[in-house]
Amino acid sequence: MPVSPTDSSFRSLVTTLRSAGCVFAEDEADLLIATARDAAELAVMADRRVAGMPLEHVLGWAEFLGTRMAVDPGVFVPRRRTGFLVECAVALAPPSAVVVDLCCGSGALGAAVVRALGGGELHAADIEPTAVSCARRNVGAVGGRVYEGDLYDPLPAALVGRVDVLVVNAPYVPSAEIGFLPPEARDHEPRVALDGGADGLDIQRRVSAGAARWLAPGGALLVETSERQAPRTVAAFADHGLCPRIAVHEELDATVVIGTRPVYGTRPV
């Protein structure tokens, strides 16, 4: 049962959070109070937040497109801008779509797509055991399955040539820029979920290299990237037989590259 502190204790919590640099201290205090089961747990949660742990890790969940997704400590926190990738995927997906979420982290992305579609066949994969454990709760809630392994390696062979929508929020921060990330990301999220190699596109290239084999004819690969990197992502898609285009949401500062497998032509092997 959530705690019900007095006005003075609420103000004290707000002051503590604000002193630690929390810009939205009042909102965070409300969330901590609503989540904590008792005063002792509230104190522990407040201490973790003051120490710099992301609010989502402190709470154990993140709101993503109106749904609370489980997010354990050490798991990448889904960003608001990634909702645009979901929007793009839903617009392309056929009824009862086969959806695959690679580099799934918490599984929020794939789960949101299937939830928005009102159903579908969802498979997700990640190389991080902690992320896989977390994703199984979110993906399982919509009837999906989660696999542990590197990109396509753990996926069942029965999915080859059947995937309608392949969504990927692969790491795309260049290695040399990791140190400039906010401490909440740099210190509390796994580097494997952030570091995209020298130019940030190492994982995107590997994903695009294998995508056509797994996509159904007319199926689409959707990858979140940055505006600066998008032209190179487009080139990688084209190099591997996909028909690429760029979608942008200026308000969210979100860029998605979409690559469609041609309906006609030789089937990839």
mmCIF file of C-alpha atoms in Angstrom:
data_model
loop_
_atom_site.group_PDB
_atom_site.id
_atom_site.type_symbol
_atom_site.label_atom_id
_atom_site.label_comp_id
_atom_site.label_asym_id
_atom_site.label_seq_id
_atom_site.Cartn_x
_atom_site.Cartn_y
_atom_site.Cartn_z
ATOM 1 C CA MET A 1 0.000 0.000 0.000
ATOM 2 C CA PRO A 2 1.524 3.370 -0.996
ATOM 3 C CA VAL A 3 2.633 5.648 1.824
ATOM 4 C CA SER A 4 0.773 8.858 2.695
ATOM 5 C CA PRO A 5 3.283 11.357 4.040
ATOM 6 C CA THR A 6 2.326 14.656 5.591
ATOM 7 C CA ASP A 7 2.632 17.928 3.689
ATOM 8 C CA SER A 8 5.854 18.663 5.529
ATOM 9 C CA SER A 9 7.423 15.311 4.613
ATOM 10 C CA PHE A 10 6.360 15.790 0.985
ATOM 11 C CA ARG A 11 7.983 19.225 0.939
ATOM 12 C CA SER A 12 11.112 17.761 2.525
ATOM 13 C CA LEU A 13 11.294 15.065 -0.155
ATOM 14 C CA VAL A 14 10.845 17.652 -2.891
ATOM 15 C CA THR A 15 13.613 19.785 -1.405
ATOM 16 C CA THR A 16 15.930 16.768 -1.214
ATOM 17 C CA LEU A 17 15.276 15.816 -4.821
ATOM 18 C CA ARG A 18 15.645 19.366 -6.082
ATOM 19 C CA SER A 19 18.948 19.743 -4.238
ATOM 20 C CA ALA A 20 20.158 16.625 -6.047
ATOM 21 C CA GLY A 21 19.390 18.263 -9.398
ATOM 22 C CA CYS A 22 15.997 16.703 -10.171
ATOM 23 C CA VAL A 23 14.294 19.293 -12.389
ATOM 24 C CA PHE A 24 10.803 17.852 -11.926
ATOM 25 C CA ALA A 25 11.164 17.241 -8.198
ATOM 26 C CA GLU A 26 7.453 17.544 -7.363
ATOM 27 C CA ASP A 27 6.427 15.045 -10.025
ATOM 28 C CA GLU A 28 9.161 12.635 -8.976
ATOM 29 C CA ALA A 29 8.158 12.917 -5.325
ATOM 30 C CA ASP A 30 4.569 12.055 -6.256
ATOM 31 C CA LEU A 31 5.720 8.971 -8.174
ATOM 32 C CA LEU A 32 8.028 7.766 -5.418
ATOM 33 C CA ILE A 33 5.308 8.179 -2.799
ATOM 34 C CA ALA A 34 2.728 6.388 -4.948
ATOM 35 C CA THR A 35 5.107 3.471 -5.596
ATOM 36 C CA ALA A 36 6.675 2.935 -2.163
ATOM 37 C CA ARG A 37 4.920 0.392 0.055
ATOM 38 C CA ASP A 38 5.998 2.013 3.301
ATOM 39 C CA ALA A 39 8.093 4.850 4.711
ATOM 40 C CA ALA A 40 11.228 2.724 4.911
ATOM 41 C CA GLU A 41 11.025 1.784 1.229
ATOM 42 C CA LEU A 42 10.372 5.416 0.329
ATOM 43 C CA ALA A 43 13.558 6.439 2.130
ATOM 44 C CA VAL A 44 15.580 3.817 0.232
ATOM 45 C CA MET A 45 14.077 4.889 -3.095
ATOM 46 C CA ALA A 46 14.786 8.543 -2.374
ATOM 47 C CA ASP A 47 18.396 7.752 -1.499
ATOM 48 C CA ARG A 48 18.846 5.857 -4.767
ATOM 49 C CA ARG A 49 17.420 8.727 -6.774
ATOM 50 C CA VAL A 50 19.614 11.266 -4.984
ATOM 51 C CA ALA A 51 22.621 9.048 -5.759
ATOM 52 C CA GLY A 52 21.836 9.416 -9.464
ATOM 53 C CA MET A 53 19.973 6.220 -10.297
ATOM 54 C CA PRO A 54 17.470 6.843 -13.123
ATOM 55 C CA LEU A 55 13.964 7.415 -11.803
ATOM 56 C CA GLU A 56 12.673 4.498 -13.886
ATOM 57 C CA HIS A 57 15.143 2.114 -12.259
ATOM 58 C CA VAL A 58 14.161 3.399 -8.825
ATOM 59 C CA LEU A 59 10.459 2.908 -9.548
ATOM 60 C CA GLY A 60 10.929 -0.379 -11.400
ATOM 61 C CA TRP A 61 8.919 0.810 -14.376
ATOM 62 C CA ALA A 62 8.819 3.359 -17.172
ATOM 63 C CA GLU A 63 5.749 4.767 -18.867
ATOM 64 C CA PHE A 64 5.956 4.140 -22.600
ATOM 65 C CA LEU A 65 3.087 5.179 -24.845
ATOM 66 C CA GLY A 66 0.663 5.136 -21.949
ATOM 67 C CA THR A 67 1.655 1.741 -20.538
ATOM 68 C CA ARG A 68 3.895 0.965 -17.589
ATOM 69 C CA MET A 69 6.760 -1.240 -18.716
ATOM 70 C CA ALA A 70 8.935 -3.080 -16.210
ATOM 71 C CA VAL A 71 12.486 -1.680 -16.235
ATOM 72 C CA ASP A 72 14.989 -3.326 -13.921
ATOM 73 C CA PRO A 73 18.263 -1.720 -12.793
ATOM 74 C CA GLY A 74 20.892 -2.203 -15.480
ATOM 75 C CA VAL A 75 18.332 -2.285 -18.306
ATOM 76 C CA PHE A 76 18.083 0.399 -20.999
ATOM 77 C CA VAL A 77 15.232 2.817 -20.284
ATOM 78 C CA PRO A 78 12.857 3.301 -23.258
ATOM 79 C CA ARG A 79 12.882 6.907 -24.472
ATOM 80 C CA ARG A 80 9.850 8.964 -25.389
ATOM 81 C CA ARG A 81 11.193 9.601 -28.908
ATOM 82 C CA THR A 82 11.161 5.868 -29.636
ATOM 83 C CA GLY A 83 7.382 6.079 -29.649
ATOM 84 C CA PHE A 84 7.765 7.437 -33.184
ATOM 85 C CA LEU A 85 9.346 4.153 -34.288
ATOM 86 C CA VAL A 86 6.305 2.346 -32.883
ATOM 87 C CA GLU A 87 4.016 4.698 -34.797
ATOM 88 C CA CYS A 88 5.883 4.002 -38.040
ATOM 89 C CA ALA A 89 5.834 0.241 -37.453
ATOM 90 C CA VAL A 90 2.123 0.130 -36.713
ATOM 91 C CA ALA A 91 1.379 2.077 -39.898
ATOM 92 C CA LEU A 92 3.214 -0.562 -41.952
ATOM 93 C CA ALA A 93 2.078 -3.735 -40.207
ATOM 94 C CA PRO A 94 -0.577 -6.002 -41.747
ATOM 95 C CA PRO A 95 -3.289 -7.653 -39.626
ATOM 96 C CA SER A 96 -1.915 -10.404 -37.349
ATOM 97 C CA ALA A 97 1.604 -9.223 -38.108
ATOM 98 C CA VAL A 98 4.725 -11.203 -37.256
ATOM 99 C CA VAL A 99 6.830 -8.723 -35.273
ATOM 100 C CA VAL A 100 10.470 -9.120 -34.218
ATOM 101 C CA ASP A 101 12.189 -6.750 -31.775
ATOM 102 C CA LEU A 102 15.995 -7.029 -31.855
ATOM 103 C CA CYS A 103 18.241 -5.426 -29.223
ATOM 104 C CA CYS A 104 14.963 -5.417 -27.320
ATOM 105 C CA GLY A 105 16.173 -4.232 -23.898
ATOM 106 C CA SER A 106 13.071 -4.166 -21.718
ATOM 107 C CA GLY A 107 10.945 -5.347 -24.658
ATOM 108 C CA ALA A 108 8.909 -2.150 -24.532
ATOM 109 C CA LEU A 109 9.182 -1.460 -28.262
ATOM 110 C CA GLY A 110 7.864 -4.764 -29.573
ATOM 111 C CA ALA A 111 5.236 -5.003 -26.854
ATOM 112 C CA ALA A 112 3.974 -1.520 -27.734
ATOM 113 C CA VAL A 113 3.708 -2.412 -31.424
ATOM 114 C CA VAL A 114 1.656 -5.551 -30.753
ATOM 115 C CA ARG A 115 -0.485 -3.765 -28.203
ATOM 116 C CA ALA A 116 -1.235 -0.966 -30.676
ATOM 117 C CA LEU A 117 -2.089 -3.527 -33.359
ATOM 118 C CA GLY A 118 -4.450 -5.340 -31.023
ATOM 119 C CA GLY A 119 -2.542 -8.604 -31.483
ATOM 120 C CA GLY A 120 0.124 -10.319 -33.520
ATOM 121 C CA GLU A 121 3.004 -12.764 -33.177
ATOM 122 C CA LEU A 122 5.869 -11.177 -31.246
ATOM 123 C CA HIS A 123 9.440 -12.408 -30.876
ATOM 124 C CA ALA A 124 12.185 -10.414 -29.136
ATOM 125 C CA ALA A 125 15.886 -10.936 -28.496
ATOM 126 C CA ASP A 126 18.738 -9.343 -26.586
ATOM 127 C CA ILE A 127 22.278 -10.339 -25.700
ATOM 128 C CA GLU A 128 22.041 -9.101 -22.092
ATOM 129 C CA PRO A 129 20.639 -11.655 -19.572
ATOM 130 C CA THR A 130 19.279 -8.889 -17.317
ATOM 131 C CA ALA A 131 17.421 -7.332 -20.228
ATOM 132 C CA VAL A 132 16.040 -10.706 -21.327
ATOM 133 C CA SER A 133 14.678 -11.377 -17.842
ATOM 134 C CA CYS A 134 12.989 -7.983 -17.789
ATOM 135 C CA ALA A 135 11.690 -8.278 -21.357
ATOM 136 C CA ARG A 136 10.034 -11.603 -20.609
ATOM 137 C CA ARG A 137 7.635 -9.802 -18.275
ATOM 138 C CA ASN A 138 6.733 -7.076 -20.768
ATOM 139 C CA VAL A 139 6.684 -9.239 -23.881
ATOM 140 C CA GLY A 140 4.952 -12.096 -22.091
ATOM 141 C CA ALA A 141 2.146 -9.718 -21.154
ATOM 142 C CA VAL A 142 1.164 -9.518 -24.833
ATOM 143 C CA GLY A 143 1.761 -13.201 -25.567
ATOM 144 C CA GLY A 144 5.240 -12.887 -27.065
ATOM 145 C CA ARG A 145 8.476 -14.827 -26.607
ATOM 146 C CA VAL A 146 11.970 -13.585 -25.720
ATOM 147 C CA TYR A 147 15.315 -15.174 -26.622
ATOM 148 C CA GLU A 148 18.816 -14.556 -25.299
ATOM 149 C CA GLY A 149 21.573 -14.182 -27.854
ATOM 150 C CA ASP A 150 23.273 -12.007 -30.445
ATOM 151 C CA LEU A 151 20.875 -10.385 -32.902
ATOM 152 C CA TYR A 152 19.301 -13.055 -35.177
ATOM 153 C CA ASP A 153 21.232 -16.003 -33.713
ATOM 154 C CA PRO A 154 18.647 -17.118 -31.122
ATOM 155 C CA LEU A 155 15.561 -16.639 -33.306
ATOM 156 C CA PRO A 156 13.711 -19.787 -34.410
ATOM 157 C CA ALA A 157 14.433 -20.786 -38.003
ATOM 158 C CA ALA A 158 10.687 -20.918 -38.657
ATOM 159 C CA LEU A 159 10.708 -17.105 -38.759
ATOM 160 C CA VAL A 160 12.924 -16.936 -41.870
ATOM 161 C CA GLY A 161 11.025 -15.107 -44.611
ATOM 162 C CA ARG A 162 7.983 -14.510 -42.361
ATOM 163 C CA VAL A 163 8.704 -11.298 -40.455
ATOM 164 C CA ASP A 164 6.374 -8.441 -41.375
ATOM 165 C CA VAL A 165 7.903 -5.817 -39.089
ATOM 166 C CA LEU A 166 11.447 -5.908 -37.705
ATOM 167 C CA VAL A 167 11.948 -3.126 -35.147
ATOM 168 C CA VAL A 168 15.395 -2.313 -33.826
ATOM 169 C CA ASN A 169 16.571 0.319 -31.370
ATOM 170 C CA ALA A 170 20.209 -0.723 -31.641
ATOM 171 C CA PRO A 171 22.919 1.313 -29.890
ATOM 172 C CA TYR A 172 24.007 4.189 -32.134
ATOM 173 C CA VAL A 173 26.180 6.410 -29.935
ATOM 174 C CA PRO A 174 29.772 6.557 -31.279
ATOM 175 C CA SER A 175 32.230 5.059 -28.794
ATOM 176 C CA ALA A 176 34.112 8.344 -28.340
ATOM 177 C CA GLU A 177 30.886 10.132 -27.372
ATOM 178 C CA ILE A 178 29.779 7.784 -24.575
ATOM 179 C CA GLY A 179 31.557 9.971 -22.026
ATOM 180 C CA PHE A 180 29.362 12.926 -22.973
ATOM 181 C CA LEU A 181 26.094 11.132 -22.177
ATOM 182 C CA PRO A 182 24.142 12.151 -19.060
ATOM 183 C CA PRO A 183 25.362 10.254 -15.963
ATOM 184 C CA GLU A 184 22.002 8.478 -15.643
ATOM 185 C CA ALA A 185 22.659 6.738 -18.957
ATOM 186 C CA ARG A 186 26.449 6.512 -18.806
ATOM 187 C CA ASP A 187 26.611 5.084 -15.287
ATOM 188 C CA HIS A 188 23.417 3.053 -15.008
ATOM 189 C CA GLU A 189 22.593 1.622 -18.435
ATOM 190 C CA PRO A 190 24.659 -1.185 -20.005
ATOM 191 C CA ARG A 191 27.334 0.011 -22.405
ATOM 192 C CA VAL A 192 26.279 -2.666 -24.879
ATOM 193 C CA ALA A 193 22.937 -0.823 -25.159
ATOM 194 C CA LEU A 194 24.617 2.513 -25.893
ATOM 195 C CA ASP A 195 27.901 1.979 -27.749
ATOM 196 C CA GLY A 196 27.524 1.652 -31.508
ATOM 197 C CA GLY A 197 31.215 1.509 -32.355
ATOM 198 C CA ALA A 198 33.488 4.060 -34.010
ATOM 199 C CA ASP A 199 30.763 5.831 -35.994
ATOM 200 C CA GLY A 200 27.806 4.470 -34.014
ATOM 201 C CA LEU A 201 26.560 2.223 -36.797
ATOM 202 C CA ASP A 202 28.289 -1.118 -36.175
ATOM 203 C CA ILE A 203 25.145 -2.886 -34.938
ATOM 204 C CA GLN A 204 22.902 -1.234 -37.513
ATOM 205 C CA ARG A 205 25.121 -2.590 -40.298
ATOM 206 C CA ARG A 206 24.967 -6.100 -38.867
ATOM 207 C CA VAL A 207 21.187 -5.871 -38.539
ATOM 208 C CA SER A 208 20.746 -4.627 -42.104
ATOM 209 C CA ALA A 209 23.042 -7.359 -43.440
ATOM 210 C CA GLY A 210 20.737 -10.086 -42.173
ATOM 211 C CA ALA A 211 17.351 -8.412 -42.435
ATOM 212 C CA ALA A 212 16.270 -9.429 -45.946
ATOM 213 C CA ARG A 213 16.621 -13.122 -45.106
ATOM 214 C CA TRP A 214 14.151 -12.817 -42.230
ATOM 215 C CA LEU A 215 11.680 -10.350 -43.721
ATOM 216 C CA ALA A 216 8.606 -11.450 -45.612
ATOM 217 C CA PRO A 217 8.230 -9.978 -49.115
ATOM 218 C CA GLY A 218 7.110 -6.404 -48.496
ATOM 219 C CA GLY A 219 8.196 -6.638 -44.861
ATOM 220 C CA ALA A 220 10.038 -3.719 -43.283
ATOM 221 C CA LEU A 221 13.053 -3.120 -41.066
ATOM 222 C CA LEU A 222 12.753 0.006 -38.906
ATOM 223 C CA VAL A 223 15.779 1.394 -37.057
ATOM 224 C CA GLU A 224 16.035 4.435 -34.823
ATOM 225 C CA THR A 225 19.077 6.587 -35.570
ATOM 226 C CA SER A 226 20.121 10.237 -35.533
ATOM 227 C CA GLU A 227 19.562 12.813 -38.246
ATOM 228 C CA ARG A 228 23.325 13.050 -38.721
ATOM 229 C CA GLN A 229 23.771 9.286 -39.128
ATOM 230 C CA ALA A 230 20.646 8.589 -41.185
ATOM 231 C CA PRO A 231 22.285 8.863 -44.645
ATOM 232 C CA ARG A 232 24.826 6.172 -43.721
ATOM 233 C CA THR A 233 22.050 3.973 -42.313
ATOM 234 C CA VAL A 234 20.187 4.400 -45.609
ATOM 235 C CA ALA A 235 23.313 3.342 -47.507
ATOM 236 C CA ALA A 236 23.683 0.224 -45.350
ATOM 237 C CA PHE A 237 20.063 -0.733 -46.011
ATOM 238 C CA ALA A 238 20.463 -0.252 -49.765
ATOM 239 C CA ASP A 239 23.696 -2.260 -49.800
ATOM 240 C CA HIS A 240 21.759 -5.258 -48.471
ATOM 241 C CA GLY A 241 18.827 -5.193 -50.857
ATOM 242 C CA LEU A 242 16.324 -3.107 -48.923
ATOM 243 C CA CYS A 243 14.460 -0.090 -50.312
ATOM 244 C CA PRO A 244 15.189 2.646 -47.737
ATOM 245 C CA ARG A 245 13.518 5.882 -46.735
ATOM 246 C CA ILE A 246 13.806 8.270 -43.795
ATOM 247 C CA ALA A 247 10.972 9.316 -41.475
ATOM 248 C CA VAL A 248 11.398 12.263 -39.101
ATOM 249 C CA HIS A 249 9.409 13.579 -36.138
ATOM 250 C CA GLU A 250 10.785 17.045 -35.418
ATOM 251 C CA GLU A 251 8.947 17.582 -32.136
ATOM 252 C CA LEU A 252 10.372 14.375 -30.650
ATOM 253 C CA ASP A 253 13.758 14.839 -32.359
ATOM 254 C CA ALA A 254 13.261 11.311 -33.679
ATOM 255 C CA THR A 255 14.670 9.838 -36.874
ATOM 256 C CA VAL A 256 13.727 6.400 -38.185
ATOM 257 C CA VAL A 257 15.155 4.692 -41.254
ATOM 258 C CA ILE A 258 12.739 2.244 -42.859
ATOM 259 C CA GLY A 259 13.922 -0.438 -45.275
ATOM 260 C CA THR A 260 11.414 -2.556 -47.179
ATOM 261 C CA ARG A 261 12.187 -5.941 -48.712
ATOM 262 C CA PRO A 262 11.013 -5.888 -52.340
ATOM 263 C CA VAL A 263 7.951 -8.010 -53.032
ATOM 264 C CA TYR A 264 9.462 -9.425 -56.221
ATOM 265 C CA GLY A 265 12.934 -10.769 -56.890
ATOM 266 C CA THR A 266 15.181 -13.541 -55.706
ATOM 267 C CA ARG A 267 14.587 -14.678 -52.149
ATOM 268 C CA PRO A 268 17.625 -14.009 -49.910
ATOM 269 C CA VAL A 269 19.429 -17.042 -48.530
#
